[in-house]
Coordinates of C-alpha atoms and ligand atoms in Angstrom, one line a residue:
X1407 CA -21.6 11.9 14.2
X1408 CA -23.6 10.6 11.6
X1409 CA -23.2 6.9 11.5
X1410 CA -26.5 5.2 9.4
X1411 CA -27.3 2.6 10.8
X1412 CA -30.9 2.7 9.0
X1413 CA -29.0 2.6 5.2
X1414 CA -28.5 -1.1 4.2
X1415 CA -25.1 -1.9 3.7
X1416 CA -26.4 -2.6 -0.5
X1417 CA -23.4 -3.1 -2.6
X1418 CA -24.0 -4.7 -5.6
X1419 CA -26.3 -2.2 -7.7
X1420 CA -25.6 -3.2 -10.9
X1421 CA -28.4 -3.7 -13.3
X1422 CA -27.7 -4.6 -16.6
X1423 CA -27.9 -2.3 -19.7
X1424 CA -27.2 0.6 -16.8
X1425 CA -24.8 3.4 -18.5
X1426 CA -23.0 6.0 -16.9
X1427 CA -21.8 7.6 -20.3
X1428 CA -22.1 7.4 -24.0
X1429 CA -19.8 8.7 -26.3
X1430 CA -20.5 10.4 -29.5
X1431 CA -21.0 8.7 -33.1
X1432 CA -17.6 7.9 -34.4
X1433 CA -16.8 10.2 -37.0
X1434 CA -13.4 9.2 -38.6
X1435 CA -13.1 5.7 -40.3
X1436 CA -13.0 2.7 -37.4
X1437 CA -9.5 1.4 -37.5
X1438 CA -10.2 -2.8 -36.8
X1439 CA -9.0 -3.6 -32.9
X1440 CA -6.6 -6.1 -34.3
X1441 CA -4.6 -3.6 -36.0
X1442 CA -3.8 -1.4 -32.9
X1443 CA -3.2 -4.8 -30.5
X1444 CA -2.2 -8.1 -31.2
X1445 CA -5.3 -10.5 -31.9
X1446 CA -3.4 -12.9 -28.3
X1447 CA -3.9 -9.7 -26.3
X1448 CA -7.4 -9.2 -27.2
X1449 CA -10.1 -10.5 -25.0
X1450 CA -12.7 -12.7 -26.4
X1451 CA -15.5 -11.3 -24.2
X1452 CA -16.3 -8.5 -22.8
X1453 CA -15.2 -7.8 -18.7
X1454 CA -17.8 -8.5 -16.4
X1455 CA -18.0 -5.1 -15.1
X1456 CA -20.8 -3.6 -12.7
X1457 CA -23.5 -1.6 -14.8
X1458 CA -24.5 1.6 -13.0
X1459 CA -25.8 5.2 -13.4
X1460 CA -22.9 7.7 -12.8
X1461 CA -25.2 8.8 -9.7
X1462 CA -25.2 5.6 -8.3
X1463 CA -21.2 5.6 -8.8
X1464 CA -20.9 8.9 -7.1
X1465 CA -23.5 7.9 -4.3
X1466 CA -21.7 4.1 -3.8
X1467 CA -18.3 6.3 -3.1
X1468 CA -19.9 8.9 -1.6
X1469 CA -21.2 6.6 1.1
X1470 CA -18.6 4.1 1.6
X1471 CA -16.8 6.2 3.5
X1472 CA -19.7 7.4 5.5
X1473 CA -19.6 3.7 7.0
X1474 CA -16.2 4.1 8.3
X1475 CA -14.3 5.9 11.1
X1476 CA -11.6 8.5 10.7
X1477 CA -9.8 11.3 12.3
X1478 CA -11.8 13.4 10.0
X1479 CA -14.8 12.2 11.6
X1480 CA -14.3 11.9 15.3
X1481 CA -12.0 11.2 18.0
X1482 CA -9.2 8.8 17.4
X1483 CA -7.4 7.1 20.7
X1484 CA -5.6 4.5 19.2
X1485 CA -2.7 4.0 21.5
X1486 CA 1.3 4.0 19.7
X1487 CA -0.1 5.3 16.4
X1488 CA -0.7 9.0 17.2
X1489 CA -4.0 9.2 14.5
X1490 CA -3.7 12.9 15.2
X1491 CA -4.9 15.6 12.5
X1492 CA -3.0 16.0 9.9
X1493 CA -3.3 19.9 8.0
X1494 CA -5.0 19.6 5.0
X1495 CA -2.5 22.6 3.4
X1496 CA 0.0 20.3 3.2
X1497 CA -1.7 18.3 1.0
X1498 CA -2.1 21.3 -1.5
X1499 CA 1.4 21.3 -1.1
X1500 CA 2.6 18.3 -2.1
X1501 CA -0.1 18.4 -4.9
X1502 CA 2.5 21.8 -6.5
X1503 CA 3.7 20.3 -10.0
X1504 CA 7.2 21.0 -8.6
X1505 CA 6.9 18.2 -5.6
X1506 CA 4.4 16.1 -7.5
X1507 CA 5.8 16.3 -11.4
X1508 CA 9.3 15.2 -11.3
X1509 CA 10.8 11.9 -11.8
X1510 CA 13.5 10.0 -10.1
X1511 CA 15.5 9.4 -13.3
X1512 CA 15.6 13.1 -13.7
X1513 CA 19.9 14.6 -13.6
X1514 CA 20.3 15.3 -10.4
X1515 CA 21.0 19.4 -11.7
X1516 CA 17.7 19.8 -12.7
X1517 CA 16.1 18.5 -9.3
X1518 CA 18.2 20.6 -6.9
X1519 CA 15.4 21.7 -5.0
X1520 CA 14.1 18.3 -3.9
X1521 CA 17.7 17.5 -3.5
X1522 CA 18.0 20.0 -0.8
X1523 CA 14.3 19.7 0.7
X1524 CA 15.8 15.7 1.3
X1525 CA 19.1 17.6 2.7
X1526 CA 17.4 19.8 4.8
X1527 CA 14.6 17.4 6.4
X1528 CA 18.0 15.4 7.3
X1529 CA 19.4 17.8 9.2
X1530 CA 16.3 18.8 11.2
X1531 CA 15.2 15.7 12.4
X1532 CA 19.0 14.6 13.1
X1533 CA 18.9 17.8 15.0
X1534 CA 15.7 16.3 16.8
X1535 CA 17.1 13.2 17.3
X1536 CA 20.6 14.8 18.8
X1537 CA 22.7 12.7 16.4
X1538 CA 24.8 13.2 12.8
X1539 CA 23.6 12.1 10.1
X1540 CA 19.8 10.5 8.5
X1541 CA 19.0 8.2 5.7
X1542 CA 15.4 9.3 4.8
X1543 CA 14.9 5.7 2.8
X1544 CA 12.7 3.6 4.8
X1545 CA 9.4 3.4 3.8
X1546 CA 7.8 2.6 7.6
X1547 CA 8.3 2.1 11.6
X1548 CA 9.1 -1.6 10.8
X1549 CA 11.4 -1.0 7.9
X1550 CA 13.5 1.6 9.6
X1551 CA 13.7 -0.7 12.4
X1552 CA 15.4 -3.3 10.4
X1553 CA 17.5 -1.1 8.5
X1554 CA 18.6 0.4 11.5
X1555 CA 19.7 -3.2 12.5
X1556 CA 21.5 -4.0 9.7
X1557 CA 23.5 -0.5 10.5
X1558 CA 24.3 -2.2 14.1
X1559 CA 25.1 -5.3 12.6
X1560 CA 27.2 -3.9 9.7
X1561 CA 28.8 -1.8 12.4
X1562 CA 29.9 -4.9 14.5
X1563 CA 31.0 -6.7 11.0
X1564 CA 33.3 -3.9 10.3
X1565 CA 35.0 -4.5 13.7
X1566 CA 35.2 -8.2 13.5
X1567 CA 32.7 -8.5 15.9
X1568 CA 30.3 -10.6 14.2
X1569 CA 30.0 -12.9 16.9
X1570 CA 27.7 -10.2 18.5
X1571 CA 24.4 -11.5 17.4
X1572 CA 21.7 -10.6 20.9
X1573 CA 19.2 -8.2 21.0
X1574 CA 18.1 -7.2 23.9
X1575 CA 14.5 -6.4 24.1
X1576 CA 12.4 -5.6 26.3
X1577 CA 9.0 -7.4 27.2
X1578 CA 6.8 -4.2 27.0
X1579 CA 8.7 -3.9 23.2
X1580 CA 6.4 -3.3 20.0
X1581 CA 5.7 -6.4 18.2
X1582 CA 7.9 -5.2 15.7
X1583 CA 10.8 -5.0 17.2
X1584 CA 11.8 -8.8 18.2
X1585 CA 10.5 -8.9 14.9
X1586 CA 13.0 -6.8 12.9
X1587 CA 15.7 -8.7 15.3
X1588 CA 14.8 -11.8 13.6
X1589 CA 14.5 -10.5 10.1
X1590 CA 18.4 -9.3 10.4
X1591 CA 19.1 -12.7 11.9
X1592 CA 19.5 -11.3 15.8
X1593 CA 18.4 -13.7 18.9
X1594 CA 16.7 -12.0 20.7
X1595 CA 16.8 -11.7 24.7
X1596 CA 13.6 -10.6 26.3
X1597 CA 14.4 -7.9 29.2
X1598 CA 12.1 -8.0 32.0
X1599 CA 10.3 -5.1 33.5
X1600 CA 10.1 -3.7 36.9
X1601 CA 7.5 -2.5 38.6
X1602 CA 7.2 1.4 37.7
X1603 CA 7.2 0.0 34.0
X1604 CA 10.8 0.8 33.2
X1605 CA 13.8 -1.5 32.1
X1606 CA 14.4 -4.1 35.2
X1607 CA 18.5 -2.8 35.8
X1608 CA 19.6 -5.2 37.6
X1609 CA 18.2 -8.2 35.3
X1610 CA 19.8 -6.1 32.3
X1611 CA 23.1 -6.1 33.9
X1612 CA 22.5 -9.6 33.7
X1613 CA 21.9 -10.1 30.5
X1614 CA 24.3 -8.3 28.8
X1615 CA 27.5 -10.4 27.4
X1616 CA 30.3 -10.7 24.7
X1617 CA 27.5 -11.0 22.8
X1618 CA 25.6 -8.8 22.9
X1619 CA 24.9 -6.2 19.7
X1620 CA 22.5 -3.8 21.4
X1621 CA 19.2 -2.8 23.1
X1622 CA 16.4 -1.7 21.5
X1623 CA 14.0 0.3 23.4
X1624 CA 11.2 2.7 23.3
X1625 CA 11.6 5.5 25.2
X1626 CA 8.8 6.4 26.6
X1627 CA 7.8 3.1 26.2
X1628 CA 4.8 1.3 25.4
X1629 CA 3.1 2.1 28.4
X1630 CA 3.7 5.8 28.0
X1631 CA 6.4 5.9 30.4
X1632 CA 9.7 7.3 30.8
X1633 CA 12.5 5.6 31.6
X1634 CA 14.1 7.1 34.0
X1635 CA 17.2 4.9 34.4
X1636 CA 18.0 5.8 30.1
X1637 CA 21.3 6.8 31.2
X1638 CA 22.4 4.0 33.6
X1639 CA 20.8 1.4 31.1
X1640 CA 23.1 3.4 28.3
X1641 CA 26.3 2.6 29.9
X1642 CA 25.6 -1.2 30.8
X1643 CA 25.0 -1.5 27.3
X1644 CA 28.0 0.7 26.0
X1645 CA 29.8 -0.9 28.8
X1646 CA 29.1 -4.6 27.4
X1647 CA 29.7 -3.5 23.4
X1648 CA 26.9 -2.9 22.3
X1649 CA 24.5 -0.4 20.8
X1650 CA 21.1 1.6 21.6
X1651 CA 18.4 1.3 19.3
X1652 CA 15.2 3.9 19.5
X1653 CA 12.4 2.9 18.5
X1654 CA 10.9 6.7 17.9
X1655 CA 7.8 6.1 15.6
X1656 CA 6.2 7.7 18.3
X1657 CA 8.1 11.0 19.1
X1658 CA 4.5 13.0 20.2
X1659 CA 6.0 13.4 23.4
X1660 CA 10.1 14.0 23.1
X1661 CA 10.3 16.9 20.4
X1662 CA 12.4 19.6 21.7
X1663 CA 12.2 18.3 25.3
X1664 CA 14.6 15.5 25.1
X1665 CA 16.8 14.3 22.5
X1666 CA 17.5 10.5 22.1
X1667 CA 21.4 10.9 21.3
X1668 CA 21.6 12.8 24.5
X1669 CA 20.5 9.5 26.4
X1670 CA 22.8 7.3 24.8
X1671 CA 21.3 6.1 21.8
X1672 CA 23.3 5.4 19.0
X1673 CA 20.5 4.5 16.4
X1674 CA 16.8 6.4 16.0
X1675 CA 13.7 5.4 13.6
X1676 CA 11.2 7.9 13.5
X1677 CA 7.8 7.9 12.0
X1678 CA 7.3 10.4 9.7
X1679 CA 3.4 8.7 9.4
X1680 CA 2.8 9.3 12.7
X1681 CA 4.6 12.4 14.2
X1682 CA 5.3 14.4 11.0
X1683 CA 2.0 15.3 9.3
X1684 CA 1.3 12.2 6.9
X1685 CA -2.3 11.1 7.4
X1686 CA -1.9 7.0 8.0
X1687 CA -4.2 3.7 8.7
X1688 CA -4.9 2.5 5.2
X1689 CA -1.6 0.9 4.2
X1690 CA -0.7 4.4 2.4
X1691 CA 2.8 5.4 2.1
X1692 CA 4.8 6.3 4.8
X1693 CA 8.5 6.7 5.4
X1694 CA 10.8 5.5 8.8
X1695 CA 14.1 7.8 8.6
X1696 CA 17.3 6.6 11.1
X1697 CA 19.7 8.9 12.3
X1698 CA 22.3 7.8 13.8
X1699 CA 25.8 8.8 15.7
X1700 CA 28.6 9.6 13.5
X1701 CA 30.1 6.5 13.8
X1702 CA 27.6 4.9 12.5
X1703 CA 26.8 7.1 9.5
X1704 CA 29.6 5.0 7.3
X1705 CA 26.7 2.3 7.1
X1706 CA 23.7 4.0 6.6
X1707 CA 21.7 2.5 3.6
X1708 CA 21.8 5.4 0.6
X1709 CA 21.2 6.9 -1.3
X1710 CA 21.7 10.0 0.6
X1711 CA 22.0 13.6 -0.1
X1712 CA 25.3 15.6 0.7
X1713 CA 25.9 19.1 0.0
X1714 CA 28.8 20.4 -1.7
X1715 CA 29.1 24.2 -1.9
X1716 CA 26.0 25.1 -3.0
X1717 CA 25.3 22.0 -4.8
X1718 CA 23.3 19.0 -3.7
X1719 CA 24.4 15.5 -4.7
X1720 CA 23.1 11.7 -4.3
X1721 CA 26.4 9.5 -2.8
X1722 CA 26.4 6.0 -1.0
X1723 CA 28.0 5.9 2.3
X1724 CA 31.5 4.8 2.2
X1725 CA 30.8 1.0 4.2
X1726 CA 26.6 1.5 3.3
X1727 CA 24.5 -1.6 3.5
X1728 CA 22.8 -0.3 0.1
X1729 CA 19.6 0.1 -0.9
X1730 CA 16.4 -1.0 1.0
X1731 CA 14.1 1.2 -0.9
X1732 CA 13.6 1.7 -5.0
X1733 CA 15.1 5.6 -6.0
X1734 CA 14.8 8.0 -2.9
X1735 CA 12.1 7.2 -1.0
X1736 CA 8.8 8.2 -0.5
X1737 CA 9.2 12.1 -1.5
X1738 CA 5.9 13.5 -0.9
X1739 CA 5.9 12.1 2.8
X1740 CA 9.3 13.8 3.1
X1741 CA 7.4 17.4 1.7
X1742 CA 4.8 17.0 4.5
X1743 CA 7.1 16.2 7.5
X1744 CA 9.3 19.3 6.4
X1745 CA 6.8 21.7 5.9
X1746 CA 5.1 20.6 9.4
X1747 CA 8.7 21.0 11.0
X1748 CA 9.4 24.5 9.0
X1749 CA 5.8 25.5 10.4
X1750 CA 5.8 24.7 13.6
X1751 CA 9.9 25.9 14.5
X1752 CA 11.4 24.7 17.3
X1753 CA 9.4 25.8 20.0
X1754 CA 6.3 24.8 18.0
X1755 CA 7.5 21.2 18.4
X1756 CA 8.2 21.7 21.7
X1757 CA 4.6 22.7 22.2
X1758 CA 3.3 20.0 20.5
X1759 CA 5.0 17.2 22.8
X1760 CA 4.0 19.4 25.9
X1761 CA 0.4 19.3 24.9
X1762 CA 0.3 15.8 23.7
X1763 CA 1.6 14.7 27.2
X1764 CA -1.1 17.4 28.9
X1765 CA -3.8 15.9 26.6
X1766 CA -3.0 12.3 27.8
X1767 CA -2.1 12.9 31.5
X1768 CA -5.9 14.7 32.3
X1769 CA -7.9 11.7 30.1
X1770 CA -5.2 9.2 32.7
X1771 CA -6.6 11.4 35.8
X1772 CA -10.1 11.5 34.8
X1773 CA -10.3 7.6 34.4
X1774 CA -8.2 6.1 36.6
X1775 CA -11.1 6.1 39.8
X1776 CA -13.1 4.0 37.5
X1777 CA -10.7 1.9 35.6
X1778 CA -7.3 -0.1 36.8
X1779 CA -4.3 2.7 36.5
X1780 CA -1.2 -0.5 36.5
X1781 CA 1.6 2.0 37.2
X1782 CA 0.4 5.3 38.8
X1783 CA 3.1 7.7 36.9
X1784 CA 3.0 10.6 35.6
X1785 CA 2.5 9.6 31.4
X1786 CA 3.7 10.7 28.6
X1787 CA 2.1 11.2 25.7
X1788 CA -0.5 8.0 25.8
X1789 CA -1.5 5.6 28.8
X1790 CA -2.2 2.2 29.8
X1791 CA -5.3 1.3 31.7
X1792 CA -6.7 -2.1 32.5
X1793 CA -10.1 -3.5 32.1
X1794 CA -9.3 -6.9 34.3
X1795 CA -12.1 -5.6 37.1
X1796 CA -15.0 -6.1 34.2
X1797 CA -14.1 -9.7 34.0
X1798 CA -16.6 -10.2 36.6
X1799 CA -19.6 -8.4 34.9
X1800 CA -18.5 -11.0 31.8
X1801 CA -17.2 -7.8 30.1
X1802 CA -14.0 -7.6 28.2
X1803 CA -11.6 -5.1 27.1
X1804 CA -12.8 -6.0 23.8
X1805 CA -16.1 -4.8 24.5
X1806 CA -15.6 -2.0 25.8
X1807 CA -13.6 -1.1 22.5
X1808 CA -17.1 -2.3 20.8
X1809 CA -19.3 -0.2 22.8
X1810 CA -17.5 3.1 21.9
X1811 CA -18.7 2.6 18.4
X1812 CA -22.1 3.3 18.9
X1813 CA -20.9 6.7 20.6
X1814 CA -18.8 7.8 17.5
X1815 CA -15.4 7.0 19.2
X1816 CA -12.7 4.7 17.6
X1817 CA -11.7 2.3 20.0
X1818 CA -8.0 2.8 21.9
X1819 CA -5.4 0.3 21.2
X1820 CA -6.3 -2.8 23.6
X1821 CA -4.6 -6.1 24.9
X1822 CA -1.1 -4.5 24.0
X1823 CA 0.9 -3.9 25.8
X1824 CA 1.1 -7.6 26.3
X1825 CA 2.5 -7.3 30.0
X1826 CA -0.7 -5.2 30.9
X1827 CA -3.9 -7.5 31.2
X1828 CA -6.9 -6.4 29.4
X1829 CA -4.5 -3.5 28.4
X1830 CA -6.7 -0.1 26.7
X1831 CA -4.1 2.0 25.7
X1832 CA -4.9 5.3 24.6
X1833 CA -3.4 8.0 22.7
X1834 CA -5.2 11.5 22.9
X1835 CA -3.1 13.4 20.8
X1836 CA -2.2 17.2 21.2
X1837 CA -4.4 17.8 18.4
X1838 CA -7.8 17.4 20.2
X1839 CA -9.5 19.9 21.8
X1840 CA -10.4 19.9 25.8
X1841 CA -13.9 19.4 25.0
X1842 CA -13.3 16.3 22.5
X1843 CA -11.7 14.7 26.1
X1844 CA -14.1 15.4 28.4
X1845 CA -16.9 13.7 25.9
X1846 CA -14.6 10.3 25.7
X1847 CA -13.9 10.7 29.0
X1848 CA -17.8 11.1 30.1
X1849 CA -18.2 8.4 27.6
X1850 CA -15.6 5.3 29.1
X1851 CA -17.2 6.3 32.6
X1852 CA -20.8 5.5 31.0
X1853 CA -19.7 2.6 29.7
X1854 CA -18.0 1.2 33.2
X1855 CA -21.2 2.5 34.3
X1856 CA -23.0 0.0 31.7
X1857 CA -20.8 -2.8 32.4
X1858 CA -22.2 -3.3 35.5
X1859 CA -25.8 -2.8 34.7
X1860 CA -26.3 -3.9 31.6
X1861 CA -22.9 -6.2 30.5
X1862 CA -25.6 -7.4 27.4
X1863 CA -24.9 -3.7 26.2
X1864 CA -21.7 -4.4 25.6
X1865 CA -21.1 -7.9 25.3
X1866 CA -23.5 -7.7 21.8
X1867 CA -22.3 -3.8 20.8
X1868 CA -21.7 -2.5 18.5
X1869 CA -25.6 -1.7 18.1
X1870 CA -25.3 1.5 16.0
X1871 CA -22.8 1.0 13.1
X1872 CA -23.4 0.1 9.6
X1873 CA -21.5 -3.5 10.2
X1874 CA -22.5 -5.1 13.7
X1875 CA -19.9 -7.1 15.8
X1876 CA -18.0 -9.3 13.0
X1877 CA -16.3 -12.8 13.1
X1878 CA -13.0 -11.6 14.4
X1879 CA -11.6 -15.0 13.4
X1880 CA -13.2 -15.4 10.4
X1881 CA -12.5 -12.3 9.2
X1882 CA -8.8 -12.6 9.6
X1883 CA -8.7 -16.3 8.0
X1884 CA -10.9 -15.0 5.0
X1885 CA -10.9 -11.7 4.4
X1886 CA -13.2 -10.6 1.9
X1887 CA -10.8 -7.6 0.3
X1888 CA -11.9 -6.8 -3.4
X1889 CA -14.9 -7.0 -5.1
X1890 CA -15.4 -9.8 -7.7
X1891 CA -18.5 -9.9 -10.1
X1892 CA -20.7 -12.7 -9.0
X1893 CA -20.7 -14.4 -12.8
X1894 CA -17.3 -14.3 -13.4
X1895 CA -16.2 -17.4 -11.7
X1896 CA -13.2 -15.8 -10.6
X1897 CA -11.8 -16.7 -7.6
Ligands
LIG635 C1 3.8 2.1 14.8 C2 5.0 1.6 15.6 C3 6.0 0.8 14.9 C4 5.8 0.4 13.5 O1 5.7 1.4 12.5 P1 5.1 1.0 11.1 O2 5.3 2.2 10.2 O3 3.7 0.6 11.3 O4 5.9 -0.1 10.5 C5 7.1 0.4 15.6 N1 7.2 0.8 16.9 C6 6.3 1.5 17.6 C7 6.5 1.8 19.0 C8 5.1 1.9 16.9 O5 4.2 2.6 17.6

């Protein structure tokens, strides 16, 4: 890890009369500007660009990225978003003029192939899922979540059960979920927990009504457990009317161990971004599939692809809510998560939740003497610990997530789950090797170490990265996102 923490952080290096080109002498007669755009189009002055050496462009960019962490350059723990490596030969792949050159207004007979890579992706991860049929449009977690929604709802409509307008969720939920609930216009009913992290049964039987349009749950959850009432908590809700919902942007530890459908869901998101090979963390795109039970599959939005004979064709779904997406979707995501399934094969998958959940259970093990272990479970594929016992060093879980900065670790997911105090959830990943662990873990047990001796350490860390502890607040409430020239005036 080479973080410089000696470089300045210089940015503006402009210097005027700087080039980093010159073309040659014009050598055919100048046609006027005013000819080739309109003289209201023109602009008066020139733009107040940066002036700079094309060295100190390819430096600037060179080292920008130096300053920042990612997967590519170390360890990457960040609880429910599986930052796990991502090949890099399947981004050759999607760069192949036949993934990357065609164009959605293109007749469908003349794009067959995509046509059946969309088919075919379908049918594995409905396959993975253990239910009938996919709509690949989403474009994230959160946007499969609410189109998987308006599926239940539609669903409910169709029957003249509109009245059914509660979602229960439960408290150790993603934020996204009661948020999607409230986007499609659901109430949402907050499901306790119990005390080995699962659904509380008894308070569900409870809560479920006439009313009632579903569950939505995460199975494992958010605390990297699995539930192991699914079934029971299946049929209440079945029982009642209403419909499960998986939230399955994080599949790292279910592929070809369980499906979903087999539990009783009726409705599954997944996360191509996270468990199917698309590298994600800068807003880039993404794509949050549903499958659902063939029920359902009348209201999935479209357009989706169906194969007739040996043909592949766009349709709608007979009752489909319609679009949520422009075209078809984020293709090139779609390439990525099928070659990653064609490579890996069934049993690949399998091996690839096993060693997730192996990953994460010896990182819980080697911990859990020196931090708070709230439910002592076997995990899943990530963990919640607690940091509550530094509290009386004046250390926070916030903190510690500083501190691991200086040692070239990013920091876990912290203070969520909300029902976890000074929650550090973290993620390993299958793709990390045994050594990569014991470092972090020898790392966290320093830093519990540190805590106690030296809280200054980490109260003021990070020490060793290009930016030093920032504003939090001030950095949400006025983020600084793009750069402006400093003449310009421009706000
Ligand atoms: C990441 C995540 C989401 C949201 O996915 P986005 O693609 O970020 O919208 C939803 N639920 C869970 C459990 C997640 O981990």
């Amino acid at each position: 890890m080479t973080l410089r923490a000696d470089v300045p952080l210089i940015f503006e290096r402009s210097t005027p009369g700087r080039r980093g080109y010159r073309l040659p002498e014009l050598d055919v007669p100048e046609t006027p500007l005013e000819e080739l755009i309109p003289q209201e189009y023109l602009r008066t002055e020139p733009p107040a660009l940066p002036e700079v050496s094309e060295l100190e462009v390819v430096r600037h960019y060179t080292q920008l990225p130096r300053r920042n962490h990612g997967v590519d350059v170390g360890f990457y723990p960040l609880g429910s978003c599986t930052m796990k490596y991502n090949p890099r030969v399947h981004e050759d792949l999607v760069s192949l003029p036949g993934l990357s050159a065609i164009h959605p207004y293109q007749p469908e007979e003349t794009v067959q192939g995509a046509l059946e890579l969309i088919y075919n992706l379908s049918e594995h991860l409905a396959a993975i899922a253990g239910l009938a049929k996919t709509s690949l449009q989403p474009a994230a977690g959160a946007h499969g979540e609410l189109s998987g929604l308006m599926v239940i709802k539609a669903y409910h409509n169709h029957r003249g059960e509109g009245h059914r307008t509660e979602m229960l969720v439960p408290d150790s939920a993603h934020g996204t979920n009661p948020a999607s609930c409230a986007m499609v216009g659901y109430k949402v009913v907050e499901v306790p927990s119990n005390e080995r992290g699962g659904v509380d049964v008894e308070a569900l039987k409870k809560l479920v009504g006439p009313n009632t349009a579903g569950l939505m749950l995460t199975n494992p959850n958010t605390l990297g457990l699995f539930d192991e009432n699914i079934c029971q908590i299946a049929q209440i809700v079945h029982e009642a009317g209403g419909l499960l919902y998986y939230d399955g942007a994080n599949a790292n530890a279910i592929m070809g161990v369980v499906r979903p459908g087999d539990t009783g869901f009726d409705v599954v998101h997944f996360n191509l971004h996270k468990t199917f090979s698309t590298p994600h963390g800068g807003g880039g795109p993404g794509a949050g599939p549903i499958v659902v039970s063939e029920k359902l599959a009348p209201f999935l939005p479209g357009p989706v692809v169906q194969k007739d004979g040996d043909q592949f064709r766009l349709v709608m779904p007979e009752h489909s809510v319609g679009r949520v997406r422009s075209f078809y979707g984020n293709f090139l995501v779609y390439a990525k998560a099928y070659a990653y399934i064609l490579s890996h094969g069934p049993q690949g998958l399998r091996e690839v939740s096993a060693t997730a959940v192996l990953n994460a259970n010896y990182v819980m093990n080697k911990l859990k003497d020196v931090f708070e272990l709230p439910y002592e479970r076997i995990c899943m594929h990530e963990f919640v610990l607690s940091g509550s016992h530094l509290k009386k060093y004046g250390v926070r879980t916030l903190d510690l997530a500083k501190r691991l900065s200086d040692y070239g670790f990013h920091a876990p997911t912290v203070y969520f789950p909300l029902i976890v105090d000074e929650a550090i959830m973290i993620e390993p990943t299958e793709t990390e090797a045994k050594s990569t662990l014991d470092e972090f873990i020898e790392v966290m047990r320093q830093i519990a170490e540190e805590a106690k001796e030296n809280p200054e350490m980490l109260t003021s860390a990070p020490h060793n990265t290009p930016v030093k502890r920032v504003d939090e607040a001030r950095a949400a409430r006025h983020p600084v996102l793009r750069w402006k020239p400093e003449a310009s005036g421009e706000q």
